[in-house]
Coordinates of C-alpha atoms in Angstrom, one line a residue:
M1220 CA 47.3 190.7 122.1
K1221 CA 50.3 189.5 120.4
I1222 CA 51.8 186.0 121.7
L1223 CA 54.9 184.1 121.2
H1224 CA 54.6 180.3 121.8
T1225 CA 57.8 178.3 122.5
S1226 CA 58.4 175.2 124.4
D1227 CA 60.9 172.2 124.8
W1228 CA 64.2 174.1 125.0
H1229 CA 65.8 171.1 126.7
L1230 CA 68.7 173.4 128.1
G1231 CA 71.5 171.0 128.9
R1232 CA 70.7 168.6 126.2
A1233 CA 73.5 167.4 123.9
F1234 CA 72.9 166.2 120.2
H1235 CA 74.8 162.8 119.7
R1236 CA 77.6 164.2 122.3
V1237 CA 77.8 167.2 120.4
N1238 CA 77.4 170.2 123.2
M1239 CA 74.4 172.3 122.3
L1240 CA 74.8 174.9 124.8
G1241 CA 76.0 177.6 122.4
A1242 CA 73.3 176.9 119.9
Q1243 CA 70.7 177.0 123.0
A1244 CA 72.3 180.5 123.9
A1245 CA 71.9 181.5 120.4
F1246 CA 68.2 180.6 120.3
I1247 CA 67.4 182.6 123.7
G1248 CA 69.2 185.8 121.9
H1249 CA 66.9 185.0 118.7
L1250 CA 64.0 184.7 121.2
V1251 CA 64.7 188.0 122.9
E1252 CA 65.3 189.7 119.5
T1253 CA 61.9 188.5 118.0
V1254 CA 60.1 189.7 121.2
R1255 CA 61.7 193.3 120.5
E1256 CA 61.0 193.1 116.6
H1257 CA 57.5 192.0 116.5
A1258 CA 56.3 194.1 119.6
V1259 CA 55.3 190.8 121.6
D1260 CA 52.7 191.3 124.4
A1261 CA 53.3 188.0 126.2
V1262 CA 55.8 185.0 125.7
V1263 CA 54.6 181.5 126.9
V1264 CA 56.8 178.5 127.1
S1265 CA 55.1 175.3 127.6
G1266 CA 57.7 172.9 129.3
D1267 CA 60.8 171.1 129.3
V1268 CA 62.8 174.2 130.0
Y1269 CA 65.6 171.8 131.0
D1270 CA 66.3 168.3 129.7
R1271 CA 66.5 166.8 132.9
A1272 CA 65.3 167.0 136.7
V1273 CA 68.9 168.0 138.0
P1274 CA 70.3 170.1 134.9
P1275 CA 74.0 171.0 134.6
L1276 CA 75.1 174.1 136.0
A1277 CA 75.8 175.6 132.8
A1278 CA 72.3 175.1 131.9
V1279 CA 70.8 176.5 135.0
E1280 CA 73.2 179.8 134.3
L1281 CA 71.6 180.0 130.9
F1282 CA 68.2 179.7 132.1
D1283 CA 68.9 182.4 134.8
D1284 CA 70.1 184.7 131.8
A1285 CA 67.1 184.1 130.0
L1286 CA 65.0 185.2 132.9
H1287 CA 66.9 188.5 133.3
R1288 CA 66.5 189.2 129.8
L1289 CA 63.0 188.5 129.4
A1290 CA 62.2 190.6 132.7
D1291 CA 64.5 193.5 131.3
L1292 CA 62.2 193.7 128.4
G1293 CA 59.1 194.1 130.3
V1294 CA 57.3 191.8 128.5
P1295 CA 55.0 189.2 130.7
T1296 CA 56.4 185.6 130.4
V1297 CA 54.2 182.2 131.6
M1298 CA 56.0 179.1 131.9
I1299 CA 55.3 175.7 132.8
S1300 CA 57.1 172.4 133.8
G1301 CA 57.1 169.6 131.5
N1302 CA 57.8 165.9 131.8
H1303 CA 61.6 166.4 131.8
D1304 CA 61.8 169.2 134.3
S1305 CA 61.6 168.9 138.2
A1306 CA 58.7 171.0 138.9
R1307 CA 59.4 171.8 142.4
R1308 CA 63.1 173.0 141.2
L1309 CA 61.7 174.9 138.3
G1310 CA 59.2 176.6 140.6
V1311 CA 61.8 177.7 143.3
G1312 CA 61.2 181.5 143.9
A1313 CA 58.4 181.5 141.7
G1314 CA 56.5 183.9 144.1
L1315 CA 59.3 186.5 143.9
I1316 CA 60.1 185.9 140.3
D1317 CA 56.5 186.7 139.6
R1318 CA 57.0 190.2 140.6
A1319 CA 59.3 190.7 137.6
G1320 CA 56.8 189.4 135.3
I1321 CA 58.1 186.1 134.9
H1322 CA 55.2 183.7 136.0
L1323 CA 56.2 179.9 136.8
R1324 CA 53.5 177.6 136.9
T1325 CA 54.6 174.3 138.0
D1326 CA 52.1 173.4 140.8
P1327 CA 48.8 171.3 139.4
A1328 CA 47.0 172.5 142.2
G1329 CA 47.2 176.1 140.4
C1330 CA 45.5 175.0 137.3
G1331 CA 42.5 177.0 137.6
N1332 CA 44.6 180.3 138.9
P1333 CA 45.4 182.3 135.7
V1334 CA 48.0 185.0 134.9
V1335 CA 45.8 187.6 133.9
L1336 CA 47.1 190.4 131.5
E1337 CA 45.3 193.1 129.8
D1338 CA 45.4 194.8 126.4
A1339 CA 43.2 197.4 124.7
H1340 CA 40.3 194.9 124.4
G1341 CA 40.2 193.7 127.9
E1342 CA 41.6 190.6 129.9
V1343 CA 43.2 187.6 128.8
A1344 CA 43.5 184.6 131.1
F1345 CA 46.7 182.6 130.9
Y1346 CA 46.1 179.0 132.5
G1347 CA 49.2 177.1 133.1
L1348 CA 48.8 173.2 133.2
P1349 CA 52.2 171.9 134.1
Y1350 CA 53.1 168.2 133.1
L1351 CA 50.5 166.2 134.9
E1352 CA 52.0 162.6 135.8
P1353 CA 48.7 160.7 136.2
A1354 CA 50.0 158.7 139.0
L1355 CA 51.1 161.5 141.0
V1356 CA 48.3 164.0 140.4
K1357 CA 45.2 162.0 140.2
A1358 CA 44.3 162.3 144.1
G1359 CA 44.8 166.1 144.2
L1360 CA 42.6 166.7 141.0
G1361 CA 39.9 164.2 142.3
V1362 CA 40.4 161.4 139.7
E1363 CA 39.9 158.0 140.5
K1364 CA 41.5 156.0 137.8
A1365 CA 45.3 157.3 136.7
G1366 CA 45.3 158.3 133.0
H1367 CA 46.4 161.3 130.9
E1368 CA 42.8 162.3 129.6
A1369 CA 41.3 161.9 132.9
V1370 CA 43.7 164.0 134.6
L1371 CA 43.8 166.8 131.9
A1372 CA 40.0 166.7 131.8
A1373 CA 39.9 167.4 135.3
A1374 CA 42.5 170.2 135.0
M1375 CA 40.5 171.7 132.3
D1376 CA 37.2 171.3 134.3
R1377 CA 38.8 174.1 136.9
V1378 CA 40.1 176.2 133.9
R1379 CA 36.5 176.3 132.5
A1380 CA 34.9 176.9 135.9
D1381 CA 37.2 180.0 136.7
L1382 CA 36.8 181.3 133.0
A1383 CA 32.8 181.0 133.6
A1384 CA 32.9 183.2 136.6
R1385 CA 35.1 186.0 134.8
A1386 CA 33.6 188.8 132.9
P1387 CA 32.2 187.9 129.6
G1388 CA 34.4 188.4 126.7
T1389 CA 37.4 187.4 128.8
R1390 CA 39.9 185.8 126.2
S1391 CA 41.7 182.8 127.5
V1392 CA 45.0 180.8 126.7
V1393 CA 45.9 177.0 128.1
L1394 CA 49.6 176.1 128.1
A1395 CA 50.0 172.5 128.4
H1396 CA 52.6 169.4 128.2
A1397 CA 51.2 166.6 126.6
F1398 CA 50.7 164.3 123.7
V1399 CA 47.5 165.3 121.8
T1400 CA 46.0 162.9 119.4
G1401 CA 47.0 163.8 115.9
G1402 CA 50.5 165.0 116.9
E1403 CA 53.6 163.6 114.9
Q1404 CA 55.9 162.3 117.3
S1405 CA 60.1 162.1 116.9
D1406 CA 62.4 160.0 118.5
S1407 CA 63.9 162.5 120.9
E1408 CA 60.7 162.6 123.1
R1409 CA 60.4 160.7 126.3
D1410 CA 57.4 158.1 126.5
I1411 CA 54.7 159.3 128.8
T1412 CA 52.5 156.1 127.9
V1413 CA 50.2 155.2 131.1
G1414 CA 48.0 152.2 131.0
G1415 CA 48.9 151.8 127.2
V1416 CA 47.7 155.1 126.3
A1417 CA 49.9 158.2 125.2
A1418 CA 47.6 160.5 123.7
V1419 CA 44.7 162.7 124.5
P1420 CA 41.9 164.0 122.4
S1421 CA 42.3 167.6 121.6
G1422 CA 38.5 168.0 122.5
V1423 CA 40.0 168.1 126.0
F1424 CA 40.7 171.5 125.5
D1425 CA 37.5 172.7 124.3
G1426 CA 36.2 176.2 125.8
V1427 CA 39.4 178.2 125.4
D1428 CA 40.6 180.5 122.8
Y1429 CA 44.1 179.3 122.3
V1430 CA 46.0 176.2 123.5
A1431 CA 50.1 176.3 123.6
L1432 CA 51.2 173.0 123.5
G1433 CA 54.6 171.3 124.4
H1434 CA 56.1 167.9 124.5
L1435 CA 56.1 166.9 120.7
H1436 CA 59.1 168.6 119.1
G1437 CA 57.8 169.2 115.5
C1438 CA 56.0 172.6 115.2
Q1439 CA 52.5 171.7 114.0
A1440 CA 49.0 172.9 114.3
L1441 CA 46.4 170.4 115.2
T1442 CA 43.5 172.7 114.6
E1443 CA 43.8 176.7 114.3
R1444 CA 43.4 177.0 118.1
V1445 CA 45.6 174.0 119.2
R1446 CA 49.3 174.2 118.2
Y1447 CA 52.5 172.7 119.1
S1448 CA 55.7 175.2 118.8
G1449 CA 58.1 172.2 118.8
S1450 CA 61.4 172.3 120.1
P1451 CA 63.7 175.3 118.8
L1452 CA 66.6 173.0 118.3
P1453 CA 66.8 169.5 116.9
Y1454 CA 67.6 166.6 119.3
S1455 CA 67.5 163.4 117.1
F1456 CA 68.0 162.7 113.4
S1457 CA 64.1 161.9 113.3
E1458 CA 63.7 165.8 113.2
A1459 CA 65.9 166.0 110.0
A1460 CA 62.8 167.2 108.0
H1461 CA 61.5 169.8 110.6
R1462 CA 61.6 173.3 110.4
K1463 CA 62.4 174.7 113.6
S1464 CA 60.3 177.6 114.7
M1465 CA 58.0 179.4 117.0
W1466 CA 54.3 180.4 116.7
L1467 CA 53.5 184.3 116.5
V1468 CA 50.0 184.3 117.6
D1469 CA 47.5 187.2 117.3
L1470 CA 44.7 186.7 119.8
D1471 CA 42.0 189.2 118.5
A1472 CA 39.3 191.1 120.5
D1473 CA 36.8 188.5 119.8
G1474 CA 39.0 185.7 120.7
S1475 CA 39.8 184.4 117.2
V1476 CA 43.4 183.4 116.5
T1477 CA 45.7 184.0 113.7
A1478 CA 49.4 182.6 113.7
E1479 CA 52.7 182.6 111.7
R1480 CA 55.8 180.8 112.0
V1481 CA 59.2 182.3 113.2
D1482 CA 62.0 180.5 112.2
C1483 CA 65.0 179.7 114.8
P1484 CA 68.5 179.7 114.1
V1485 CA 69.9 176.0 113.6
P1486 CA 73.5 175.6 114.1
R1487 CA 73.8 172.9 111.1
D1488 CA 71.6 170.9 108.8
L1489 CA 70.6 167.5 109.4
A1490 CA 71.2 164.6 106.8
R1491 CA 70.0 160.8 106.9
L1492 CA 72.2 159.0 104.1
R1493 CA 71.4 155.5 103.2
G1494 CA 73.5 153.2 101.0
T1495 CA 76.8 151.1 100.5
L1496 CA 79.8 152.9 101.9
E1497 CA 81.3 153.2 98.3
E1498 CA 78.0 154.5 97.1
L1499 CA 78.0 157.3 100.0
L1500 CA 81.7 158.5 99.2
A1501 CA 81.2 158.6 95.4
D1502 CA 77.8 160.0 95.0
P1503 CA 78.3 163.6 93.7
G1504 CA 74.5 164.5 94.8
L1505 CA 75.5 164.2 98.3
A1506 CA 77.9 167.0 98.2
R1507 CA 75.2 169.5 99.7
H1508 CA 75.6 167.4 102.7
E1509 CA 79.2 167.6 103.5
E1510 CA 79.0 170.2 106.1
A1511 CA 75.6 168.6 107.7
W1512 CA 75.5 166.8 110.8
V1513 CA 75.1 163.1 109.0
E1514 CA 73.4 159.9 110.1
A1515 CA 74.5 157.3 107.7
T1516 CA 73.0 153.8 107.4
L1517 CA 75.1 151.4 105.6
T1518 CA 73.5 148.6 103.5
D1519 CA 76.6 146.8 102.6
P1520 CA 76.2 142.8 103.0
V1521 CA 79.4 142.6 104.9
R1522 CA 80.4 145.3 107.3
P1523 CA 83.4 147.4 105.6
A1524 CA 86.7 148.2 107.2
D1525 CA 86.9 151.5 109.1
P1526 CA 83.8 152.7 107.6
M1527 CA 83.6 156.0 110.2
A1528 CA 87.1 157.1 109.6
R1529 CA 86.4 156.9 105.7
L1530 CA 82.9 158.5 106.1
T1531 CA 84.3 161.6 107.9
E1532 CA 87.0 162.1 105.4
R1533 CA 84.1 163.3 103.3
F1534 CA 81.4 164.1 105.8
P1535 CA 83.5 165.5 108.9
H1536 CA 80.5 165.7 110.9
T1537 CA 79.2 162.3 110.9
L1538 CA 77.7 161.6 114.4
S1539 CA 75.7 158.3 113.9
L1540 CA 76.7 155.2 112.0
V1541 CA 74.0 152.5 111.5
F1542 CA 74.7 148.9 109.8
A1543 CA 71.3 147.6 108.0
P1544 CA 72.4 145.0 105.5
E1545 CA 69.8 144.6 103.1
R1546 CA 68.1 141.2 103.7
A1547 CA 65.0 139.5 103.4
P1548 CA 62.9 140.1 106.5
D1549 CA 63.0 136.2 107.2
D1550 CA 66.7 135.9 107.1
P1551 CA 67.8 134.6 110.5
A1552 CA 70.7 137.3 110.1
V1553 CA 68.3 140.0 110.3
S1554 CA 69.5 141.7 113.7
Y1555 CA 67.4 141.7 117.1
A1556 CA 67.5 145.6 117.2
R1557 CA 65.8 145.5 113.8
R1558 CA 63.1 143.0 115.0
L1559 CA 62.5 145.1 117.9
A1560 CA 62.3 148.6 116.1
G1561 CA 59.2 150.5 116.5
R1562 CA 57.6 148.0 119.3
S1563 CA 56.8 149.2 122.7
D1564 CA 57.9 147.8 126.0
Q1565 CA 54.6 146.2 126.3
Q1566 CA 54.7 144.6 123.0
I1567 CA 58.2 143.1 123.8
A1568 CA 57.1 141.7 127.2
E1569 CA 54.2 140.1 125.3
D1570 CA 56.1 138.6 122.7
F1571 CA 58.6 137.2 125.2
V1572 CA 55.8 135.5 127.2
T1573 CA 54.6 133.9 123.7
H1574 CA 58.2 132.7 123.1
V1575 CA 58.6 131.1 126.4
R1576 CA 55.4 129.3 126.7
G1577 CA 54.0 129.0 123.3
A1578 CA 51.0 131.2 124.0
G1579 CA 50.6 135.0 124.6
P1580 CA 49.4 136.6 127.5
D1581 CA 45.6 136.8 128.2
G1582 CA 43.7 139.9 128.9
H1583 CA 44.5 139.8 132.7
E1584 CA 48.2 139.6 132.3
Q1585 CA 48.3 141.9 129.7
T1586 CA 46.9 144.4 132.4
V1587 CA 49.6 143.0 135.1
L1588 CA 52.2 143.9 132.8
R1589 CA 50.8 147.3 131.7
D1590 CA 50.4 148.2 135.3
A1591 CA 54.0 147.2 136.1
F1592 CA 55.2 149.2 133.3
D1593 CA 53.4 151.9 134.6
A1594 CA 54.4 151.8 138.1
V1595 CA 58.2 151.5 137.3
R1596 CA 57.9 154.6 135.1
A1597 CA 55.8 156.7 137.7
D1598 CA 58.5 155.3 140.5
E1599 CA 61.5 156.6 138.2
T1600 CA 59.6 159.7 137.6
V1601 CA 59.5 160.4 141.6
R1602 CA 62.9 159.4 142.1
E1603 CA 64.3 161.8 139.6
A1604 CA 62.2 164.4 140.9
A1605 CA 63.5 163.6 144.2
R1606 CA 67.1 163.9 143.6

């Protein structure tokens, strides 16, 4: 069976205020053409279809267009909701849409109920594990303590139990939206840390033939059977080195997997430039970036006059301007933002406690802070989904 694995469309998202709807529509067209050209048997979309719980109307219209075009192909499609999606909204009409061959899996209770497709070698069971927010799904999955590994393990127990009851030789595919250990992160992914832990081990998914992951925006293979497709478009300058693509997966009769990458159309290259303003304006080696979307980091010791206006004369698509004067780390002029770069909310809070009273939080206090951050993030998820 030939499977096209994609995820993280983030319909409705902009790139540094640049409207990406046209590029997203071009991707949908590319997806449809890829299905035709490669005689794909099934499409899997591993979450974050939308960029937010209440997407703009134009994004909803594009999603509607994508559904119609995929249904017209007669090729089954399985989709799950991600942490950016409202599971309830995305799942509206799932029963009716199911009849058209578009299978929306947004309810955690259905983790063990697969979409079963057939090819010449027998059945393939597709299990959709929508994003599992631990605090919201632990009771339904029979988990006592909220945590990503615990809820995913409980969901996979249901998958393996259902698979064990099926005919021998039934092949299996799991769609999941999670941060799996070993994956490379980008700046454009929303933090899903719970209890100080964001990642789960890939061993959670043992026992199935292929795991189609979503959430991380870089296309990557954690193992031959566990892969992220990544986002089809860039959504931060941290993705400048990414090759945006989808996985074309061949699932053989014995469940073995081979995969190749299918490149996605990207509207414009990304470039991260660093140096003094005069260096960036004069360097002939930067000519290749003049039509790219540019993030410029200026290292001038004193902020130059009209830097954006001068940069856009040479690089008209400059979208981000960062000032990072080259100073010694202990220089008191080093900016607050630079000192916080790369530190988690938990670490920043602990540093604040240390600064205020002269001693850092003890183990109990660290747990209180962690629980508070988890509660706020879970509450934000609930309120966003309820809007």
